[in-house]
Amino acid sequence: MQPRPTHSAIMNFVSSILPPKANDVQLLYHVPRNSRYSPEHSRVDQIVLSVAPTPGIYDLIGYGPPRDQTKERNGEMAPRLPRTLCFLHRPFTLDRRRVGNGTLVLTSHTSFDENLTVGWNLALAALLGIDTNTSACVQGYKGDAKRKIGIVGRATMTTGAVEKILREQFGAFEARLVGSEEERVKVIAIMNAFNADEIAPAEQGGGRHALYLTGQPHEAGMAVAKEHGLQVVCVRHHAAEDWGVRHLARHIRDGFPGVDVKEVYEEEEPRVKKGDMVHRQPVVPN
């Protein structure tokens, strides 16, 4: 049997897809509470991925069911819990007290937004037929002049063909402002922001033959786009994040075929104020 990968191997693999950034949250968000912990020697049986901490995530990365002392007295061995590593895009509400002792939690926030949502997403651009070799990178956001927020490139598709691909990838749209299905799309902008300043590069490149792809619709952005005849598709912010989790999970399965990779798509648990108590029934795996 092929040896299970180590924490170090998974960390390096994730970093190759989501390059660390100086202003991003640390990749190692939660490290196992063990003085002898070594990422080079800790092995992984399963990897779970989600946008944020959810009930399903805690069921997979928690301590598991209570010890069955009756079985132990009868000489029966309780099944060993899988050695687990977790990836979260937005880990900020993680309750560390509910994370199992040997579980490592990795995260990427800014780099994930840049590379795996509706921003500088080369994989999505390729699906839409964009020539990524000649595409322009749009940079500058929230005081960071180097932050990549989008890609603008040439394409040769119809509006109907683009929408078909986007529905397959993201499901229902939050909003859309498009022409007929036969309208030619010559420029596609995949953007993580939707303001007048960000709309300008796409509008200059193609006018009504340009399509602006983003997450959340904004009234001001839609007004400017309509004024300039720009086509717009908004796929929803959460849908874009889920796409990134699916894409990362596929890469991990390909890179580590012997590891059980699980994806969790559900609502994040509400933030608990200090002093409040939360009671949840333990979930016992089948």
PDB file of C-alpha atoms in Angstrom:
ATOM      1  CA  MET A   1       0.000   0.000   0.000  1.00  0.00           C
ATOM      2  CA  GLN A   2       1.262   3.456  -0.900  1.00  0.00           C
ATOM      3  CA  PRO A   3       2.228   5.495   2.210  1.00  0.00           C
ATOM      4  CA  ARG A   4      -0.213   8.235   3.146  1.00  0.00           C
ATOM      5  CA  PRO A   5       1.076  11.747   2.348  1.00  0.00           C
ATOM      6  CA  THR A   6       2.435  13.924   5.122  1.00  0.00           C
ATOM      7  CA  HIS A   7       1.173  17.284   6.282  1.00  0.00           C
ATOM      8  CA  SER A   8       4.220  18.855   4.612  1.00  0.00           C
ATOM      9  CA  ALA A   9       3.393  17.252   1.270  1.00  0.00           C
ATOM     10  CA  ILE A  10      -0.192  18.578   1.358  1.00  0.00           C
ATOM     11  CA  MET A  11       0.963  22.031   2.460  1.00  0.00           C
ATOM     12  CA  ASN A  12       3.442  22.275  -0.412  1.00  0.00           C
ATOM     13  CA  PHE A  13       0.836  21.051  -2.893  1.00  0.00           C
ATOM     14  CA  VAL A  14      -1.751  23.638  -1.801  1.00  0.00           C
ATOM     15  CA  SER A  15       0.894  26.388  -1.907  1.00  0.00           C
ATOM     16  CA  SER A  16       1.728  25.453  -5.499  1.00  0.00           C
ATOM     17  CA  ILE A  17      -1.897  26.181  -6.482  1.00  0.00           C
ATOM     18  CA  LEU A  18      -2.464  29.087  -4.089  1.00  0.00           C
ATOM     19  CA  PRO A  19       0.850  30.955  -3.796  1.00  0.00           C
ATOM     20  CA  PRO A  20       1.259  32.504  -0.315  1.00  0.00           C
ATOM     21  CA  LYS A  21       0.964  36.282  -0.120  1.00  0.00           C
ATOM     22  CA  ALA A  22       2.517  38.612   2.424  1.00  0.00           C
ATOM     23  CA  ASN A  23      -0.829  40.191   3.338  1.00  0.00           C
ATOM     24  CA  ASP A  24      -2.772  36.921   3.479  1.00  0.00           C
ATOM     25  CA  VAL A  25      -3.707  34.854   6.509  1.00  0.00           C
ATOM     26  CA  GLN A  26      -1.107  32.227   7.443  1.00  0.00           C
ATOM     27  CA  LEU A  27      -1.420  28.927   5.560  1.00  0.00           C
ATOM     28  CA  LEU A  28      -1.094  26.992   8.834  1.00  0.00           C
ATOM     29  CA  TYR A  29      -4.181  28.347  10.535  1.00  0.00           C
ATOM     30  CA  HIS A  30      -4.540  25.712  13.252  1.00  0.00           C
ATOM     31  CA  VAL A  31      -1.664  23.408  14.194  1.00  0.00           C
ATOM     32  CA  PRO A  32      -2.162  20.182  16.211  1.00  0.00           C
ATOM     33  CA  ARG A  33      -1.780  20.788  19.941  1.00  0.00           C
ATOM     34  CA  ASN A  34       1.081  18.394  20.520  1.00  0.00           C
ATOM     35  CA  SER A  35       4.621  19.364  21.498  1.00  0.00           C
ATOM     36  CA  ARG A  36       5.953  16.461  19.407  1.00  0.00           C
ATOM     37  CA  TYR A  37       3.964  17.425  16.300  1.00  0.00           C
ATOM     38  CA  SER A  38       6.024  17.244  13.099  1.00  0.00           C
ATOM     39  CA  PRO A  39       4.530  18.135   9.690  1.00  0.00           C
ATOM     40  CA  GLU A  40       7.177  15.965   8.022  1.00  0.00           C
ATOM     41  CA  HIS A  41       6.038  12.850   9.899  1.00  0.00           C
ATOM     42  CA  SER A  42       2.284  13.402  10.402  1.00  0.00           C
ATOM     43  CA  ARG A  43       0.282  11.389   7.858  1.00  0.00           C
ATOM     44  CA  VAL A  44      -3.105  12.117   6.292  1.00  0.00           C
ATOM     45  CA  ASP A  45      -5.978   9.660   5.647  1.00  0.00           C
ATOM     46  CA  GLN A  46      -8.631  12.195   4.669  1.00  0.00           C
ATOM     47  CA  ILE A  47      -8.748  15.817   3.565  1.00  0.00           C
ATOM     48  CA  VAL A  48     -11.922  17.860   4.013  1.00  0.00           C
ATOM     49  CA  LEU A  49     -12.544  21.160   2.258  1.00  0.00           C
ATOM     50  CA  SER A  50     -15.102  23.900   2.742  1.00  0.00           C
ATOM     51  CA  VAL A  51     -15.497  27.622   2.318  1.00  0.00           C
ATOM     52  CA  ALA A  52     -15.936  28.113   6.085  1.00  0.00           C
ATOM     53  CA  PRO A  53     -16.486  26.149   9.317  1.00  0.00           C
ATOM     54  CA  THR A  54     -19.881  24.434   9.192  1.00  0.00           C
ATOM     55  CA  PRO A  55     -21.657  21.731  11.229  1.00  0.00           C
ATOM     56  CA  GLY A  56     -20.541  19.138   8.683  1.00  0.00           C
ATOM     57  CA  ILE A  57     -16.927  20.277   8.964  1.00  0.00           C
ATOM     58  CA  TYR A  58     -16.933  19.886  12.748  1.00  0.00           C
ATOM     59  CA  ASP A  59     -18.408  16.410  12.353  1.00  0.00           C
ATOM     60  CA  LEU A  60     -15.408  15.473  10.222  1.00  0.00           C
ATOM     61  CA  ILE A  61     -12.572  17.273  12.028  1.00  0.00           C
ATOM     62  CA  GLY A  62     -13.825  16.955  15.620  1.00  0.00           C
ATOM     63  CA  TYR A  63     -13.082  14.405  18.281  1.00  0.00           C
ATOM     64  CA  GLY A  64     -15.537  11.804  16.997  1.00  0.00           C
ATOM     65  CA  PRO A  65     -17.982   9.745  19.094  1.00  0.00           C
ATOM     66  CA  PRO A  66     -17.260   9.124  22.771  1.00  0.00           C
ATOM     67  CA  ARG A  67     -15.168   6.066  23.626  1.00  0.00           C
ATOM     68  CA  ASP A  68     -17.225   2.895  23.902  1.00  0.00           C
ATOM     69  CA  GLN A  69     -15.924   1.655  27.248  1.00  0.00           C
ATOM     70  CA  THR A  70     -18.217  -1.406  27.157  1.00  0.00           C
ATOM     71  CA  LYS A  71     -16.475  -2.633  24.017  1.00  0.00           C
ATOM     72  CA  GLU A  72     -13.081  -1.929  25.565  1.00  0.00           C
ATOM     73  CA  ARG A  73     -13.937  -4.040  28.636  1.00  0.00           C
ATOM     74  CA  ASN A  74     -14.904  -6.898  26.284  1.00  0.00           C
ATOM     75  CA  GLY A  75     -11.576  -6.637  24.502  1.00  0.00           C
ATOM     76  CA  GLU A  76     -12.999  -5.086  21.312  1.00  0.00           C
ATOM     77  CA  MET A  77     -11.014  -2.377  19.566  1.00  0.00           C
ATOM     78  CA  ALA A  78     -12.813   0.835  18.638  1.00  0.00           C
ATOM     79  CA  PRO A  79     -12.222   1.868  15.010  1.00  0.00           C
ATOM     80  CA  ARG A  80      -9.381   4.349  14.583  1.00  0.00           C
ATOM     81  CA  LEU A  81     -10.497   7.803  13.520  1.00  0.00           C
ATOM     82  CA  PRO A  82      -9.053   8.904  10.172  1.00  0.00           C
ATOM     83  CA  ARG A  83      -6.069  11.218  10.361  1.00  0.00           C
ATOM     84  CA  THR A  84      -7.564  14.408   9.015  1.00  0.00           C
ATOM     85  CA  LEU A  85      -6.384  17.619   7.373  1.00  0.00           C
ATOM     86  CA  CYS A  86      -8.817  20.456   6.678  1.00  0.00           C
ATOM     87  CA  PHE A  87      -8.780  23.359   4.226  1.00  0.00           C
ATOM     88  CA  LEU A  88     -10.962  26.432   4.778  1.00  0.00           C
ATOM     89  CA  HIS A  89     -11.185  29.557   2.622  1.00  0.00           C
ATOM     90  CA  ARG A  90     -12.745  31.678   5.381  1.00  0.00           C
ATOM     91  CA  PRO A  91     -11.603  30.148   8.698  1.00  0.00           C
ATOM     92  CA  PHE A  92     -12.188  33.171  10.893  1.00  0.00           C
ATOM     93  CA  THR A  93     -15.074  31.738  12.942  1.00  0.00           C
ATOM     94  CA  LEU A  94     -13.354  28.396  13.539  1.00  0.00           C
ATOM     95  CA  ASP A  95     -13.879  27.147  17.090  1.00  0.00           C
ATOM     96  CA  ARG A  96     -10.478  25.641  17.810  1.00  0.00           C
ATOM     97  CA  ARG A  97     -11.838  23.821  20.858  1.00  0.00           C
ATOM     98  CA  ARG A  98     -13.865  21.607  18.534  1.00  0.00           C
ATOM     99  CA  VAL A  99     -10.891  20.571  16.376  1.00  0.00           C
ATOM    100  CA  GLY A 100      -9.457  17.113  17.038  1.00  0.00           C
ATOM    101  CA  ASN A 101      -5.980  16.920  18.564  1.00  0.00           C
ATOM    102  CA  GLY A 102      -4.202  15.660  15.446  1.00  0.00           C
ATOM    103  CA  THR A 103      -6.009  17.783  12.865  1.00  0.00           C
ATOM    104  CA  LEU A 104      -4.193  20.445  10.861  1.00  0.00           C
ATOM    105  CA  VAL A 105      -6.279  23.296   9.398  1.00  0.00           C
ATOM    106  CA  LEU A 106      -4.911  25.089   6.350  1.00  0.00           C
ATOM    107  CA  THR A 107      -6.330  28.255   4.860  1.00  0.00           C
ATOM    108  CA  SER A 108      -5.948  30.689   1.992  1.00  0.00           C
ATOM    109  CA  HIS A 109      -8.100  33.794   1.795  1.00  0.00           C
ATOM    110  CA  THR A 110      -6.654  36.447  -0.512  1.00  0.00           C
ATOM    111  CA  SER A 111      -4.774  34.033  -2.773  1.00  0.00           C
ATOM    112  CA  PHE A 112      -7.879  31.819  -3.041  1.00  0.00           C
ATOM    113  CA  ASP A 113      -9.993  34.852  -4.020  1.00  0.00           C
ATOM    114  CA  GLU A 114      -7.439  35.869  -6.627  1.00  0.00           C
ATOM    115  CA  ASN A 115      -6.859  32.494  -8.249  1.00  0.00           C
ATOM    116  CA  LEU A 116      -9.951  30.329  -7.695  1.00  0.00           C
ATOM    117  CA  THR A 117     -13.004  32.602  -7.746  1.00  0.00           C
ATOM    118  CA  VAL A 118     -14.025  35.262 -10.285  1.00  0.00           C
ATOM    119  CA  GLY A 119     -10.663  37.006 -10.426  1.00  0.00           C
ATOM    120  CA  TRP A 120      -7.316  36.060 -11.942  1.00  0.00           C
ATOM    121  CA  ASN A 121      -8.694  32.582 -12.532  1.00  0.00           C
ATOM    122  CA  LEU A 122      -6.746  31.031 -15.400  1.00  0.00           C
ATOM    123  CA  ALA A 123      -8.559  27.683 -15.149  1.00  0.00           C
ATOM    124  CA  LEU A 124     -11.981  29.333 -15.534  1.00  0.00           C
ATOM    125  CA  ALA A 125     -10.653  31.577 -18.286  1.00  0.00           C
ATOM    126  CA  ALA A 126      -9.542  28.507 -20.240  1.00  0.00           C
ATOM    127  CA  LEU A 127     -13.012  26.966 -19.900  1.00  0.00           C
ATOM    128  CA  LEU A 128     -14.458  30.121 -21.463  1.00  0.00           C
ATOM    129  CA  GLY A 129     -12.074  29.994 -24.405  1.00  0.00           C
ATOM    130  CA  ILE A 130     -10.044  33.026 -23.330  1.00  0.00           C
ATOM    131  CA  ASP A 131      -6.545  33.276 -24.771  1.00  0.00           C
ATOM    132  CA  THR A 132      -4.679  33.449 -21.464  1.00  0.00           C
ATOM    133  CA  ASN A 133      -1.326  34.043 -23.222  1.00  0.00           C
ATOM    134  CA  THR A 134      -2.424  37.470 -24.432  1.00  0.00           C
ATOM    135  CA  SER A 135      -4.766  38.399 -21.583  1.00  0.00           C
ATOM    136  CA  ALA A 136      -4.378  41.449 -19.369  1.00  0.00           C
ATOM    137  CA  CYS A 137      -4.169  41.233 -15.596  1.00  0.00           C
ATOM    138  CA  VAL A 138      -6.161  43.846 -13.669  1.00  0.00           C
ATOM    139  CA  GLN A 139      -4.455  44.775 -10.424  1.00  0.00           C
ATOM    140  CA  GLY A 140      -5.075  47.091  -7.479  1.00  0.00           C
ATOM    141  CA  TYR A 141      -7.713  46.672  -4.788  1.00  0.00           C
ATOM    142  CA  LYS A 142      -8.304  47.818  -1.203  1.00  0.00           C
ATOM    143  CA  GLY A 143      -5.030  49.662  -0.946  1.00  0.00           C
ATOM    144  CA  ASP A 144      -2.952  46.833  -2.410  1.00  0.00           C
ATOM    145  CA  ALA A 145      -1.584  47.923  -5.783  1.00  0.00           C
ATOM    146  CA  LYS A 146      -0.334  44.412  -6.587  1.00  0.00           C
ATOM    147  CA  ARG A 147      -3.503  42.531  -5.729  1.00  0.00           C
ATOM    148  CA  LYS A 148      -4.834  40.729  -8.809  1.00  0.00           C
ATOM    149  CA  ILE A 149      -8.576  41.190  -9.159  1.00  0.00           C
ATOM    150  CA  GLY A 150      -9.246  40.051 -12.683  1.00  0.00           C
ATOM    151  CA  ILE A 151      -8.326  38.891 -16.142  1.00  0.00           C
ATOM    152  CA  VAL A 152      -9.449  40.471 -19.411  1.00  0.00           C
ATOM    153  CA  GLY A 153      -8.915  38.544 -22.603  1.00  0.00           C
ATOM    154  CA  ARG A 154     -10.077  37.890 -26.120  1.00  0.00           C
ATOM    155  CA  ALA A 155     -12.717  35.239 -26.802  1.00  0.00           C
ATOM    156  CA  THR A 156     -14.689  33.964 -29.790  1.00  0.00           C
ATOM    157  CA  MET A 157     -18.007  32.713 -28.439  1.00  0.00           C
ATOM    158  CA  THR A 158     -21.659  33.647 -28.462  1.00  0.00           C
ATOM    159  CA  THR A 159     -23.478  34.923 -25.391  1.00  0.00           C
ATOM    160  CA  GLY A 160     -25.551  31.737 -25.340  1.00  0.00           C
ATOM    161  CA  ALA A 161     -22.441  29.531 -25.355  1.00  0.00           C
ATOM    162  CA  VAL A 162     -20.825  31.526 -22.536  1.00  0.00           C
ATOM    163  CA  GLU A 163     -23.977  31.377 -20.416  1.00  0.00           C
ATOM    164  CA  LYS A 164     -24.277  27.631 -20.960  1.00  0.00           C
ATOM    165  CA  ILE A 165     -20.766  27.073 -19.604  1.00  0.00           C
ATOM    166  CA  LEU A 166     -21.369  29.391 -16.667  1.00  0.00           C
ATOM    167  CA  ARG A 167     -24.612  27.639 -15.700  1.00  0.00           C
ATOM    168  CA  GLU A 168     -22.825  24.300 -15.804  1.00  0.00           C
ATOM    169  CA  GLN A 169     -20.074  25.658 -13.558  1.00  0.00           C
ATOM    170  CA  PHE A 170     -22.043  27.859 -11.129  1.00  0.00           C
ATOM    171  CA  GLY A 171     -25.736  27.005 -11.392  1.00  0.00           C
ATOM    172  CA  ALA A 172     -28.309  29.809 -11.282  1.00  0.00           C
ATOM    173  CA  PHE A 173     -27.220  33.420 -11.709  1.00  0.00           C
ATOM    174  CA  GLU A 174     -27.716  36.217  -9.201  1.00  0.00           C
ATOM    175  CA  ALA A 175     -28.193  38.748 -12.008  1.00  0.00           C
ATOM    176  CA  ARG A 176     -27.580  39.109 -15.725  1.00  0.00           C
ATOM    177  CA  LEU A 177     -27.598  41.857 -18.320  1.00  0.00           C
ATOM    178  CA  VAL A 178     -26.985  40.283 -21.703  1.00  0.00           C
ATOM    179  CA  GLY A 179     -28.014  40.475 -25.330  1.00  0.00           C
ATOM    180  CA  SER A 180     -29.400  37.728 -27.540  1.00  0.00           C
ATOM    181  CA  GLU A 181     -27.964  34.228 -27.456  1.00  0.00           C
ATOM    182  CA  GLU A 182     -26.403  34.828 -30.891  1.00  0.00           C
ATOM    183  CA  GLU A 183     -24.587  38.001 -29.778  1.00  0.00           C
ATOM    184  CA  ARG A 184     -20.849  37.648 -30.375  1.00  0.00           C
ATOM    185  CA  VAL A 185     -18.614  37.888 -27.298  1.00  0.00           C
ATOM    186  CA  LYS A 186     -15.164  39.138 -28.266  1.00  0.00           C
ATOM    187  CA  VAL A 187     -13.870  40.112 -24.826  1.00  0.00           C
ATOM    188  CA  ILE A 188     -14.495  38.486 -21.439  1.00  0.00           C
ATOM    189  CA  ALA A 189     -13.527  40.080 -18.145  1.00  0.00           C
ATOM    190  CA  ILE A 190     -13.478  37.822 -15.058  1.00  0.00           C
ATOM    191  CA  MET A 191     -13.464  40.226 -12.132  1.00  0.00           C
ATOM    192  CA  ASN A 192     -13.534  40.127  -8.325  1.00  0.00           C
ATOM    193  CA  ALA A 193     -14.952  43.659  -8.091  1.00  0.00           C
ATOM    194  CA  PHE A 194     -17.822  45.461  -9.779  1.00  0.00           C
ATOM    195  CA  ASN A 195     -17.332  49.222  -9.674  1.00  0.00           C
ATOM    196  CA  ALA A 196     -16.958  51.857 -12.383  1.00  0.00           C
ATOM    197  CA  ASP A 197     -13.148  51.757 -12.205  1.00  0.00           C
ATOM    198  CA  GLU A 198     -13.085  47.994 -12.744  1.00  0.00           C
ATOM    199  CA  ILE A 199     -15.645  48.085 -15.555  1.00  0.00           C
ATOM    200  CA  ALA A 200     -13.515  50.434 -17.685  1.00  0.00           C
ATOM    201  CA  PRO A 201     -10.966  47.836 -18.962  1.00  0.00           C
ATOM    202  CA  ALA A 202     -13.699  45.518 -20.232  1.00  0.00           C
ATOM    203  CA  GLU A 203     -15.770  48.300 -21.768  1.00  0.00           C
ATOM    204  CA  GLN A 204     -12.815  49.725 -23.659  1.00  0.00           C
ATOM    205  CA  GLY A 205     -11.949  46.312 -25.002  1.00  0.00           C
ATOM    206  CA  GLY A 206     -15.240  45.391 -26.598  1.00  0.00           C
ATOM    207  CA  GLY A 207     -18.266  47.505 -25.688  1.00  0.00           C
ATOM    208  CA  ARG A 208     -21.447  45.509 -26.285  1.00  0.00           C
ATOM    209  CA  HIS A 209     -19.302  42.585 -27.477  1.00  0.00           C
ATOM    210  CA  ALA A 210     -17.665  42.406 -24.045  1.00  0.00           C
ATOM    211  CA  LEU A 211     -19.008  40.311 -21.185  1.00  0.00           C
ATOM    212  CA  TYR A 212     -18.228  41.103 -17.556  1.00  0.00           C
ATOM    213  CA  LEU A 213     -18.274  38.099 -15.215  1.00  0.00           C
ATOM    214  CA  THR A 214     -18.336  38.709 -11.464  1.00  0.00           C
ATOM    215  CA  GLY A 215     -19.851  37.440  -8.217  1.00  0.00           C
ATOM    216  CA  GLN A 216     -22.208  39.853  -6.490  1.00  0.00           C
ATOM    217  CA  PRO A 217     -24.233  42.413  -8.439  1.00  0.00           C
ATOM    218  CA  HIS A 218     -23.908  46.066  -7.387  1.00  0.00           C
ATOM    219  CA  GLU A 219     -26.394  48.745  -8.356  1.00  0.00           C
ATOM    220  CA  ALA A 220     -23.711  51.263  -9.360  1.00  0.00           C
ATOM    221  CA  GLY A 221     -21.833  48.702 -11.413  1.00  0.00           C
ATOM    222  CA  MET A 222     -24.974  47.536 -13.214  1.00  0.00           C
ATOM    223  CA  ALA A 223     -25.871  51.148 -14.016  1.00  0.00           C
ATOM    224  CA  VAL A 224     -22.459  51.865 -15.584  1.00  0.00           C
ATOM    225  CA  ALA A 225     -22.519  48.589 -17.508  1.00  0.00           C
ATOM    226  CA  LYS A 226     -25.985  49.330 -18.866  1.00  0.00           C
ATOM    227  CA  GLU A 227     -24.928  52.837 -19.860  1.00  0.00           C
ATOM    228  CA  HIS A 228     -22.046  51.486 -21.938  1.00  0.00           C
ATOM    229  CA  GLY A 229     -23.942  48.489 -23.359  1.00  0.00           C
ATOM    230  CA  LEU A 230     -21.713  46.015 -21.561  1.00  0.00           C
ATOM    231  CA  GLN A 231     -23.003  42.472 -20.991  1.00  0.00           C
ATOM    232  CA  VAL A 232     -22.889  41.277 -17.377  1.00  0.00           C
ATOM    233  CA  VAL A 233     -23.327  37.948 -15.592  1.00  0.00           C
ATOM    234  CA  CYS A 234     -23.219  37.780 -11.771  1.00  0.00           C
ATOM    235  CA  VAL A 235     -22.864  34.207 -10.502  1.00  0.00           C
ATOM    236  CA  ARG A 236     -23.165  34.955  -6.743  1.00  0.00           C
ATOM    237  CA  HIS A 237     -20.260  35.357  -4.324  1.00  0.00           C
ATOM    238  CA  HIS A 238     -20.845  32.026  -2.539  1.00  0.00           C
ATOM    239  CA  ALA A 239     -21.153  30.149  -5.839  1.00  0.00           C
ATOM    240  CA  ALA A 240     -17.754  31.490  -6.907  1.00  0.00           C
ATOM    241  CA  GLU A 241     -16.205  30.335  -3.610  1.00  0.00           C
ATOM    242  CA  ASP A 242     -17.788  26.890  -3.942  1.00  0.00           C
ATOM    243  CA  TRP A 243     -16.336  26.640  -7.457  1.00  0.00           C
ATOM    244  CA  GLY A 244     -12.882  27.261  -6.010  1.00  0.00           C
ATOM    245  CA  VAL A 245     -13.336  24.526  -3.393  1.00  0.00           C
ATOM    246  CA  ARG A 246     -14.439  22.024  -6.070  1.00  0.00           C
ATOM    247  CA  HIS A 247     -11.484  22.925  -8.271  1.00  0.00           C
ATOM    248  CA  LEU A 248      -8.984  22.571  -5.424  1.00  0.00           C
ATOM    249  CA  ALA A 249     -10.535  19.251  -4.349  1.00  0.00           C
ATOM    250  CA  ARG A 250     -10.172  17.844  -7.883  1.00  0.00           C
ATOM    251  CA  HIS A 251      -6.494  18.775  -7.931  1.00  0.00           C
ATOM    252  CA  ILE A 252      -5.909  17.165  -4.531  1.00  0.00           C
ATOM    253  CA  ARG A 253      -7.620  13.935  -5.658  1.00  0.00           C
ATOM    254  CA  ASP A 254      -5.389  13.832  -8.717  1.00  0.00           C
ATOM    255  CA  GLY A 255      -2.267  14.588  -6.700  1.00  0.00           C
ATOM    256  CA  PHE A 256      -2.990  12.175  -3.830  1.00  0.00           C
ATOM    257  CA  PRO A 257      -5.185   9.347  -5.184  1.00  0.00           C
ATOM    258  CA  GLY A 258      -4.906   7.262  -2.004  1.00  0.00           C
ATOM    259  CA  VAL A 259      -6.453   9.934   0.241  1.00  0.00           C
ATOM    260  CA  ASP A 260     -10.179  10.275   0.932  1.00  0.00           C
ATOM    261  CA  VAL A 261     -11.141  13.823  -0.155  1.00  0.00           C
ATOM    262  CA  LYS A 262     -14.458  15.212   1.087  1.00  0.00           C
ATOM    263  CA  GLU A 263     -16.142  18.511   0.243  1.00  0.00           C
ATOM    264  CA  VAL A 264     -18.692  20.216   2.488  1.00  0.00           C
ATOM    265  CA  TYR A 265     -21.132  22.753   1.038  1.00  0.00           C
ATOM    266  CA  GLU A 266     -23.464  24.195   3.652  1.00  0.00           C
ATOM    267  CA  GLU A 267     -24.129  27.373   5.587  1.00  0.00           C
ATOM    268  CA  GLU A 268     -21.525  28.577   8.038  1.00  0.00           C
ATOM    269  CA  GLU A 269     -22.428  28.335  11.720  1.00  0.00           C
ATOM    270  CA  PRO A 270     -23.326  31.730  13.228  1.00  0.00           C
ATOM    271  CA  ARG A 271     -20.614  33.496  15.166  1.00  0.00           C
ATOM    272  CA  VAL A 272     -20.951  32.847  18.900  1.00  0.00           C
ATOM    273  CA  LYS A 273     -20.453  35.770  21.257  1.00  0.00           C
ATOM    274  CA  LYS A 274     -18.115  35.313  24.157  1.00  0.00           C
ATOM    275  CA  GLY A 275     -19.972  33.902  27.137  1.00  0.00           C
ATOM    276  CA  ASP A 276     -22.699  32.252  25.059  1.00  0.00           C
ATOM    277  CA  MET A 277     -23.040  28.479  25.194  1.00  0.00           C
ATOM    278  CA  VAL A 278     -23.749  26.269  22.193  1.00  0.00           C
ATOM    279  CA  HIS A 279     -25.100  22.747  22.682  1.00  0.00           C
ATOM    280  CA  ARG A 280     -24.970  20.285  19.801  1.00  0.00           C
ATOM    281  CA  GLN A 281     -25.700  16.610  19.916  1.00  0.00           C
ATOM    282  CA  PRO A 282     -22.659  14.533  18.980  1.00  0.00           C
ATOM    283  CA  VAL A 283     -22.857  13.009  15.521  1.00  0.00           C
ATOM    284  CA  VAL A 284     -21.855   9.342  15.459  1.00  0.00           C
ATOM    285  CA  PRO A 285     -20.638   8.137  12.041  1.00  0.00           C
ATOM    286  CA  ASN A 286     -22.476   5.171  10.527  1.00  0.00           C
TER     287      ASN A 286
END
